[in-house]
Short mmCIF file of C-alpha atoms in Angstrom, two decimals:
data_model
loop_
_atom_site.label_atom_id
_atom_site.label_comp_id
_atom_site.label_asym_id
_atom_site.label_seq_id
_atom_site.Cartn_x
_atom_site.Cartn_y
_atom_site.Cartn_z
CA MET A 1 -30.34 -0.72 -7.74
CA GLU A 2 -27.21 -1.66 -4.33
CA LYS A 3 -29.83 -0.93 -2.30
CA TYR A 4 -31.35 -4.95 -3.04
CA LYS A 5 -27.25 -6.22 -2.82
CA VAL A 6 -26.92 -7.67 0.49
CA THR A 7 -24.03 -6.48 1.99
CA SER A 8 -24.78 -6.65 6.01
CA ASN A 9 -26.83 -9.07 7.69
CA ILE A 10 -30.76 -8.41 6.32
CA SER A 11 -34.10 -9.07 8.20
CA LEU A 12 -36.17 -10.06 6.14
CA LYS A 13 -39.38 -8.38 7.85
CA GLU A 14 -37.79 -5.26 7.52
CA LEU A 15 -37.83 -5.71 3.82
CA GLU A 16 -40.39 -4.37 1.89
CA THR A 17 -42.03 -7.14 -0.87
CA LYS A 18 -43.62 -4.92 -2.96
CA VAL A 19 -41.53 -2.42 -4.91
CA VAL A 20 -43.89 -0.59 -8.69
CA ILE A 21 -41.98 0.93 -10.95
CA ASP A 22 -43.99 3.46 -13.67
CA ASP A 23 -43.41 2.48 -16.43
CA ALA A 24 -41.62 -1.34 -16.27
CA LYS A 25 -42.10 -3.49 -19.38
CA LYS A 26 -41.48 -0.57 -21.34
CA GLU A 27 -37.86 -0.34 -19.15
CA LEU A 28 -37.29 -4.03 -18.83
CA LYS A 29 -37.70 -3.86 -23.16
CA LYS A 30 -35.09 -1.16 -23.01
CA VAL A 31 -32.26 -3.03 -20.71
CA ARG A 32 -33.25 -6.24 -21.96
CA LYS A 33 -32.13 -5.29 -25.46
CA LYS A 34 -28.76 -4.45 -23.86
CA LEU A 35 -28.08 -7.90 -21.34
CA GLY A 36 -28.92 -9.08 -26.15
CA LYS A 37 -25.61 -7.30 -27.01
CA ILE A 38 -23.75 -7.78 -24.79
CA GLN A 39 -24.81 -11.85 -24.46
CA ASP A 40 -23.68 -11.84 -27.85
CA THR A 41 -20.29 -10.41 -27.00
CA MET A 42 -19.30 -12.22 -24.36
CA TYR A 43 -20.56 -15.06 -26.16
CA ALA A 44 -17.73 -14.43 -29.00
CA HIS A 45 -14.91 -13.69 -25.92
CA GLY A 46 -15.61 -16.64 -24.61
CA LYS A 47 -14.02 -16.05 -21.14
CA TYR A 48 -16.40 -15.47 -18.62
CA ALA A 49 -19.50 -17.58 -17.60
CA VAL A 50 -22.34 -15.73 -15.53
CA LEU A 51 -24.12 -17.62 -13.08
CA VAL A 52 -28.42 -16.24 -12.61
CA CYS A 53 -29.31 -18.04 -9.49
CA LEU A 54 -33.14 -17.45 -8.54
CA GLN A 55 -34.14 -18.84 -5.09
CA GLY A 56 -37.92 -18.10 -3.97
CA MET A 57 -40.94 -19.99 -2.00
CA ASP A 58 -43.47 -21.18 -4.37
CA THR A 59 -45.14 -18.88 -6.94
CA ALA A 60 -42.32 -16.53 -6.49
CA GLY A 61 -42.93 -15.65 -10.55
CA LYS A 62 -39.38 -17.63 -10.95
CA ASP A 63 -40.43 -19.02 -14.62
CA SER A 64 -42.55 -15.86 -15.57
CA LEU A 65 -38.97 -13.99 -14.92
CA ILE A 66 -37.06 -15.87 -16.93
CA ARG A 67 -39.04 -16.13 -19.61
CA GLU A 68 -39.43 -12.40 -19.58
CA VAL A 69 -35.91 -11.34 -18.75
CA PHE A 70 -34.66 -13.86 -21.32
CA LYS A 71 -36.48 -13.05 -23.79
CA ASP A 72 -33.76 -11.25 -26.74
CA PHE A 73 -30.83 -13.55 -25.90
CA ASN A 74 -29.19 -15.98 -28.35
CA THR A 75 -30.45 -19.67 -27.40
CA ARG A 76 -26.97 -20.74 -28.20
CA GLY A 77 -25.63 -18.39 -24.88
CA ILE A 78 -27.78 -19.92 -22.66
CA ILE A 79 -29.41 -22.59 -21.06
CA VAL A 80 -31.31 -23.18 -17.97
CA HIS A 81 -31.68 -25.90 -15.34
CA SER A 82 -34.64 -26.42 -12.98
CA PHE A 83 -33.94 -28.24 -10.19
CA LYS A 84 -35.96 -31.19 -8.41
CA VAL A 85 -35.99 -33.93 -5.86
CA PRO A 86 -32.92 -35.31 -6.21
CA THR A 87 -32.74 -38.58 -8.84
CA ASP A 88 -30.77 -41.54 -7.95
CA LEU A 89 -28.61 -40.77 -9.38
CA GLU A 90 -27.69 -37.84 -7.84
CA LEU A 91 -27.67 -39.19 -4.42
CA LYS A 92 -25.14 -41.26 -4.95
CA HIS A 93 -22.83 -37.98 -5.53
CA ASP A 94 -21.95 -35.61 -3.08
CA TYR A 95 -24.99 -33.18 -2.95
CA LEU A 96 -22.91 -30.03 -5.32
CA TRP A 97 -22.45 -32.37 -7.77
CA ARG A 98 -25.86 -32.17 -10.12
CA HIS A 99 -25.12 -28.33 -9.74
CA TYR A 100 -21.39 -28.32 -10.55
CA ILE A 101 -22.06 -30.27 -14.43
CA ALA A 102 -24.54 -27.57 -15.41
CA LEU A 103 -22.14 -25.11 -14.23
CA PRO A 104 -22.21 -22.54 -18.01
CA ALA A 105 -19.57 -22.71 -20.13
CA ARG A 106 -16.62 -19.68 -20.43
CA GLY A 107 -19.30 -17.49 -22.75
CA LYS A 108 -22.53 -18.87 -22.04
CA PHE A 109 -25.75 -18.30 -19.58
CA GLY A 110 -27.01 -20.13 -16.89
CA ILE A 111 -29.52 -19.97 -14.58
CA PHE A 112 -30.74 -22.30 -12.06
CA ASN A 113 -34.00 -21.95 -11.04
CA ARG A 114 -33.42 -23.81 -7.93
CA THR A 115 -30.29 -24.08 -7.13
CA HIS A 116 -27.77 -25.95 -4.68
CA TYR A 117 -29.38 -23.74 -1.72
CA GLU A 118 -32.01 -25.55 -2.09
CA ASN A 119 -29.41 -28.01 0.04
CA VAL A 120 -29.30 -25.34 3.18
CA LEU A 121 -33.38 -24.73 2.71
CA VAL A 122 -35.57 -27.55 1.77
CA THR A 123 -33.56 -30.22 3.80
CA ARG A 124 -33.08 -28.03 6.50
CA VAL A 125 -36.39 -27.87 6.89
CA HIS A 126 -37.40 -31.09 6.26
CA PRO A 127 -33.51 -31.72 7.59
CA GLU A 128 -35.16 -36.29 7.22
CA TYR A 129 -34.32 -35.38 3.43
CA ILE A 130 -30.66 -35.54 4.46
CA LEU A 131 -31.54 -39.51 5.48
CA GLY A 132 -31.41 -40.01 1.80
CA GLU A 133 -28.37 -38.69 0.98
CA ASN A 134 -26.57 -41.76 2.62
CA LEU A 135 -23.70 -39.70 4.14
CA PRO A 136 -21.52 -41.65 5.96
CA THR A 137 -21.70 -38.98 9.24
CA VAL A 138 -25.53 -38.57 8.99
CA THR A 139 -27.11 -42.24 10.21
CA LYS A 140 -29.88 -40.95 12.49
CA VAL A 141 -31.97 -37.32 12.02
CA GLU A 142 -30.71 -36.38 15.25
CA ASP A 143 -27.40 -36.17 13.08
CA VAL A 144 -28.50 -32.78 11.23
CA ASN A 145 -27.48 -30.63 13.99
CA ASP A 146 -25.53 -26.95 13.98
CA ALA A 147 -22.26 -28.19 13.20
CA PHE A 148 -23.88 -30.45 9.79
CA TRP A 149 -25.22 -26.91 8.46
CA ASP A 150 -22.13 -24.67 9.51
CA LYS A 151 -20.03 -26.78 7.32
CA ARG A 152 -22.46 -27.39 4.33
CA PHE A 153 -22.45 -23.40 3.72
CA GLN A 154 -18.99 -23.56 3.96
CA GLN A 155 -19.09 -25.98 0.76
CA ILE A 156 -21.02 -23.80 -0.39
CA ASN A 157 -18.91 -20.66 -0.50
CA GLU A 158 -16.20 -22.20 -1.17
CA PHE A 159 -17.11 -23.18 -4.43
CA GLU A 160 -18.88 -20.43 -5.81
CA GLN A 161 -15.27 -19.26 -4.69
CA HIS A 162 -14.14 -21.33 -6.13
CA ILE A 163 -16.42 -20.64 -9.74
CA ALA A 164 -15.64 -17.44 -9.25
CA GLU A 165 -11.95 -17.69 -9.31
CA ASN A 166 -12.44 -19.63 -12.64
CA GLY A 167 -14.09 -16.81 -14.68
CA THR A 168 -18.03 -17.37 -13.58
CA ILE A 169 -19.72 -13.44 -12.83
CA ILE A 170 -22.72 -14.70 -10.30
CA PHE A 171 -25.42 -13.24 -9.48
CA LYS A 172 -28.49 -14.25 -6.93
CA PHE A 173 -31.41 -13.49 -6.74
CA PHE A 174 -33.98 -14.10 -3.80
CA LEU A 175 -37.25 -12.79 -5.38
CA ASN A 176 -39.51 -11.70 -1.69
CA LEU A 177 -42.59 -12.55 -1.63
CA SER A 178 -44.98 -11.68 0.79
CA LYS A 179 -47.49 -14.57 2.08
CA LYS A 180 -50.40 -12.49 1.14
CA GLU A 181 -49.68 -11.67 -2.12
CA GLN A 182 -48.63 -16.56 -2.61
CA LYS A 183 -51.89 -17.23 -1.66
CA GLU A 184 -54.09 -15.03 -4.19
CA ARG A 185 -52.07 -16.51 -6.70
CA LEU A 186 -52.68 -19.76 -5.16
CA LEU A 187 -55.84 -19.37 -5.65
CA ARG A 188 -55.18 -17.82 -9.28
CA ARG A 189 -54.07 -21.04 -9.96
CA LEU A 190 -56.95 -23.17 -8.32
CA GLU A 191 -59.77 -20.40 -9.85
CA LYS A 192 -58.30 -20.20 -13.67
CA GLN A 193 -59.03 -23.82 -15.44
CA GLU A 194 -55.30 -22.50 -18.30
CA LYS A 195 -53.57 -22.80 -14.22
CA ASN A 196 -54.42 -25.50 -13.02
CA TRP A 197 -51.24 -27.57 -14.31
CA LYS A 198 -49.30 -25.56 -11.97
CA PHE A 199 -50.65 -26.46 -8.79
CA SER A 200 -49.89 -29.07 -6.57
CA PRO A 201 -50.84 -30.36 -3.17
CA GLY A 202 -47.57 -30.19 -1.84
CA ASP A 203 -47.81 -26.32 -3.17
CA LEU A 204 -49.66 -26.12 0.67
CA LYS A 205 -48.28 -28.32 2.33
CA GLU A 206 -45.05 -26.10 2.13
CA ARG A 207 -46.52 -23.20 2.44
CA LYS A 208 -47.50 -24.63 6.64
CA GLU A 209 -44.08 -24.14 6.68
CA TRP A 210 -43.34 -20.58 5.31
CA ASP A 211 -41.89 -19.50 9.06
CA ASP A 212 -39.70 -21.64 8.76
CA TYR A 213 -38.11 -21.39 5.22
CA GLN A 214 -38.31 -17.53 5.79
CA VAL A 215 -35.48 -18.13 9.20
CA CYS A 216 -33.85 -20.29 6.76
CA TYR A 217 -33.51 -17.95 3.99
CA GLU A 218 -32.45 -14.79 6.24
CA ASP A 219 -30.58 -17.37 7.22
CA ALA A 220 -29.02 -18.65 4.03
CA ILE A 221 -28.90 -15.17 2.93
CA ASN A 222 -27.13 -13.69 4.96
CA ARG A 223 -24.31 -16.36 5.87
CA THR A 224 -23.79 -16.46 2.07
CA SER A 225 -23.90 -13.00 -0.31
CA MET A 226 -20.09 -12.55 -0.64
CA PRO A 227 -18.71 -9.85 -2.11
CA HIS A 228 -17.70 -12.06 -5.50
CA ALA A 229 -21.44 -13.74 -5.52
CA PRO A 230 -24.14 -11.39 -3.92
CA TRP A 231 -27.68 -11.64 -2.45
CA TYR A 232 -29.88 -9.39 -4.45
CA THR A 233 -33.74 -9.40 -1.77
CA ILE A 234 -36.09 -8.45 -5.50
CA PRO A 235 -39.15 -7.08 -4.35
CA ALA A 236 -41.73 -10.00 -5.67
CA ASP A 237 -45.45 -9.04 -5.72
CA ASP A 238 -45.02 -6.63 -8.90
CA LYS A 239 -44.15 -9.40 -10.63
CA GLU A 240 -43.12 -6.58 -13.84
CA SER A 241 -41.28 -4.28 -11.42
CA ALA A 242 -38.85 -7.52 -9.55
CA ARG A 243 -38.25 -8.62 -13.27
CA TYR A 244 -37.11 -4.84 -14.36
CA ILE A 245 -35.26 -4.36 -11.37
CA VAL A 246 -33.61 -8.49 -12.31
CA ALA A 247 -32.32 -7.31 -14.99
CA LYS A 248 -31.21 -3.42 -14.35
CA ILE A 249 -29.00 -5.60 -12.20
CA MET A 250 -27.27 -7.49 -14.55
CA TYR A 251 -26.80 -5.29 -16.32
CA ASP A 252 -25.67 -2.13 -14.00
CA THR A 253 -23.30 -5.46 -13.82
CA LEU A 254 -22.06 -6.80 -16.84
CA LYS A 255 -21.51 -3.34 -18.44
CA GLU A 256 -18.46 -2.12 -15.77
CA TYR A 257 -16.54 -5.56 -17.31
CA LYS A 258 -14.53 -3.21 -19.56
CA ASP A 259 -12.16 -6.57 -20.62
CA ILE A 260 -15.57 -7.79 -22.15
CA GLU A 261 -15.15 -7.14 -26.33
CA GLU A 262 -15.10 -8.77 -29.61
CA PRO A 263 -12.49 -10.97 -29.95
CA GLU A 264 -10.17 -9.09 -32.77
CA LEU A 265 -8.95 -11.64 -36.29
CA ASP A 266 -5.65 -12.65 -36.72
CA GLU A 267 -3.31 -10.12 -38.11
CA ASP A 268 -3.21 -12.54 -41.40
CA ILE A 269 -6.96 -13.21 -41.66
CA LEU A 270 -7.15 -9.32 -41.26
CA GLU A 271 -5.11 -8.17 -43.71
CA ASN A 272 -5.97 -10.34 -45.82
CA LEU A 273 -10.09 -9.56 -45.83
CA HIS A 274 -9.78 -7.82 -49.55
CA LEU A 275 -8.53 -10.99 -50.51
CA TYR A 276 -11.58 -13.49 -49.18
CA LYS A 277 -14.27 -10.74 -50.41
CA ALA A 278 -13.47 -10.75 -53.89
CA GLN A 279 -12.94 -14.15 -54.33
CA LEU A 280 -16.90 -14.01 -53.05
CA GLU A 281 -17.33 -11.54 -55.25
CA SER A 282 -15.50 -13.40 -58.64
CA GLU A 283 -17.57 -16.71 -57.79
CA ASP A 284 -20.06 -16.60 -60.68
#
């Protein structure tokens, strides 16, 4: 699965959007059980947190991926955050604030469904949105220039480096969907009554900006794929294969952390286990 990791500059146009893996659904069931066991150990260990960042165009399959990949996780050890348009309170803080306070504690998995990268994606396609942040240095759209984005990318890299150095294992997945497949999925939302609720006219508005989004995604991935916080570009046209690839990448990475293990009992408790057992068995 290393081939999906971004280790040098990539061109999205050159990357495949569809991979079909034999028995992907069956293989996913196997690997997610193994992931669930790792999660149990990490929860007890309490030394590492895991942050899973999911990005992709509308209909890329983020919601269903979360449902299927993390199905065997203990709900105590996982939390999902879906970041929407910033609230009035969030806009009174710096753009990373709402993401920082949502970070998983050590021992837990956190999933960002859309992430802090929205701040260099949506806002880059629509720079007028930056005006809503009421920044001292930005009074007009023209102030949102190359230097502005350079600084923001630097801040994101520093943010991720900081949390990585403090025990957070970071996975960043870009679900690489083709424009043709997005059209088919949007049509299904319109044609099937049970899927109508997923559709928003805004989806069509953003679809018109497809090419701009591809440029921004490519730039963001190339600028921020680091050894401590790598990007993975996942072919997303086949949902079952995409889910398996994501799960396998996480499992292959986490199993290499040999220092993740069940905590040892204090010697006093360990030496007296037989006494505690006898005490319970002697109860009426």
